[in-house]
Every structure is written in structure tokens, then in C-alpha cells.
Amino acid sequence: MNLETSLDAIEAALDEGDFEAALRLARRAQRDFPHEPEVHMVTGHVLWDSGDLRAAREAYRTAAGLAPQSCEALASLAWAHFALADFPAAERAAEQ
């Protein structure tokens, strides 16, 4: 599966509300495309939607590390810190 096909499959599983399949596909995409920030972003979204905020934060952190100029990655990381009540880290991420 190429990157675009993988991301489309994850989005389709999310649209169907199948978080288990979406997470399985996202983890596979992380293995297949570890240097693609978009893979880590979508993984973070899957984890967030399934309620695993700590794991989502780590996925967003990885995405932000791979794409330090990505407003989406930094904003997602800031929101994850905020949701976990880590307000100083949320502020740092928001200021980047």
C-alpha cells in the first residue's frame, strides 16, 4: 500500500466509526512510513477520537518533530497538552 492509499483507508475506517480498524491501519502506516508527519498526525487523530489522549499527544509530538513548521502538528500537540492539563507545555507548543 502506498502512502495515499494508506491514509485513505484510515480515513474511511474513521468515517465508518471503526476505530479498531483505523488504529490498526494507522499503526501499519507508522511502520511503513515512519518519516511522514501526516501518518503521525492521522494516527494522533485516531487515538484522540478513541480517547487515548496520551498516545495521541505522542503521535502529535512525533509529527511536530518531523515537521517543525507545521501549524497543524503544533496546534494539535498544544491541544493534546491542554486536554491533559499540561498547561506550560501547551503554551510552549502554541508559541512555536
Coordinates of C-alpha atoms in Angstrom, one line a residue:
M1 CA 0.0 0.0 0.0
N2 CA 1.4 3.4 -0.8
L3 CA 1.1 6.5 1.5
E4 CA -2.0 8.0 -0.1
T5 CA -3.8 4.6 -0.2
S6 CA -2.9 4.0 3.5
L7 CA -4.2 7.4 4.6
D8 CA -7.4 7.0 2.6
A9 CA -8.0 3.6 4.2
I10 CA -7.5 5.1 7.7
E11 CA -9.9 8.0 6.9
A12 CA -12.5 5.5 5.5
A13 CA -12.3 3.4 8.7
L14 CA -12.8 6.6 10.8
D15 CA -15.7 7.7 8.7
E16 CA -17.3 4.3 9.4
G17 CA -16.7 4.7 13.1
D18 CA -14.4 1.6 13.1
F19 CA -11.7 2.9 15.5
E20 CA -10.1 -0.5 15.9
A21 CA -9.5 -0.9 12.1
A22 CA -8.4 2.8 11.9
L23 CA -5.9 2.3 14.6
R24 CA -4.6 -1.0 13.1
L25 CA -4.2 0.7 9.7
A26 CA -2.5 3.8 11.3
R27 CA 0.0 1.6 13.2
R28 CA 0.8 -0.2 10.0
A29 CA 1.3 3.1 8.2
Q30 CA 3.6 4.3 11.0
R31 CA 5.7 1.2 10.4
D32 CA 5.7 1.6 6.6
F33 CA 6.1 5.4 6.5
P34 CA 7.9 6.4 9.8
H35 CA 9.2 9.7 8.4
E36 CA 5.9 11.0 7.1
P37 CA 4.4 13.6 9.5
E38 CA 1.0 13.2 8.0
V39 CA 0.9 9.5 9.1
H40 CA 1.6 10.5 12.7
M41 CA -1.0 13.3 12.5
V42 CA -3.7 10.9 11.4
T43 CA -2.6 8.4 14.0
G44 CA -2.9 11.1 16.6
H45 CA -6.4 11.9 15.3
V46 CA -7.4 8.2 15.6
L47 CA -6.0 8.0 19.1
W48 CA -7.7 11.2 20.1
D49 CA -11.1 10.1 18.7
S50 CA -10.7 6.8 20.6
G51 CA -10.0 8.6 23.9
D52 CA -6.3 7.8 24.2
L53 CA -5.1 11.4 24.7
R54 CA -1.6 10.4 26.0
A55 CA -0.8 8.3 22.9
A56 CA -2.3 11.0 20.7
R57 CA 0.0 13.5 22.2
E58 CA 3.0 11.3 21.4
A59 CA 1.8 10.9 17.8
Y60 CA 1.4 14.7 17.5
R61 CA 4.8 15.2 19.1
T62 CA 6.4 12.9 16.5
A63 CA 4.6 14.8 13.7
A64 CA 5.8 18.1 15.1
G65 CA 9.3 16.8 15.3
L66 CA 9.2 15.7 11.7
A67 CA 7.6 18.9 10.5
P68 CA 8.5 21.6 13.0
Q69 CA 7.0 24.3 10.8
S70 CA 3.6 22.5 10.6
C71 CA 0.9 24.7 12.2
E72 CA -1.4 21.7 12.3
A73 CA 1.1 19.5 14.1
L74 CA 2.0 22.2 16.6
A75 CA -1.7 23.1 17.3
S76 CA -2.7 19.5 17.7
L77 CA 0.2 19.0 20.1
A78 CA -0.8 22.1 22.1
W79 CA -4.4 20.9 22.3
A80 CA -3.3 17.5 23.5
H81 CA -1.1 19.1 26.2
F82 CA -4.1 21.3 27.2
A83 CA -6.5 18.3 27.3
L84 CA -4.1 16.5 29.6
A85 CA -3.8 19.7 31.8
D86 CA -0.2 20.2 31.0
F87 CA -0.7 23.9 30.5
P88 CA 3.0 25.0 30.4
A89 CA 3.7 22.5 27.6
A90 CA 0.5 23.6 25.8
E91 CA 1.7 27.2 25.9
R92 CA 5.2 26.3 24.7
A93 CA 3.7 24.3 21.8
A94 CA 1.3 27.1 20.9
E95 CA 4.1 29.6 20.8
Q96 CA 6.3 27.7 18.4

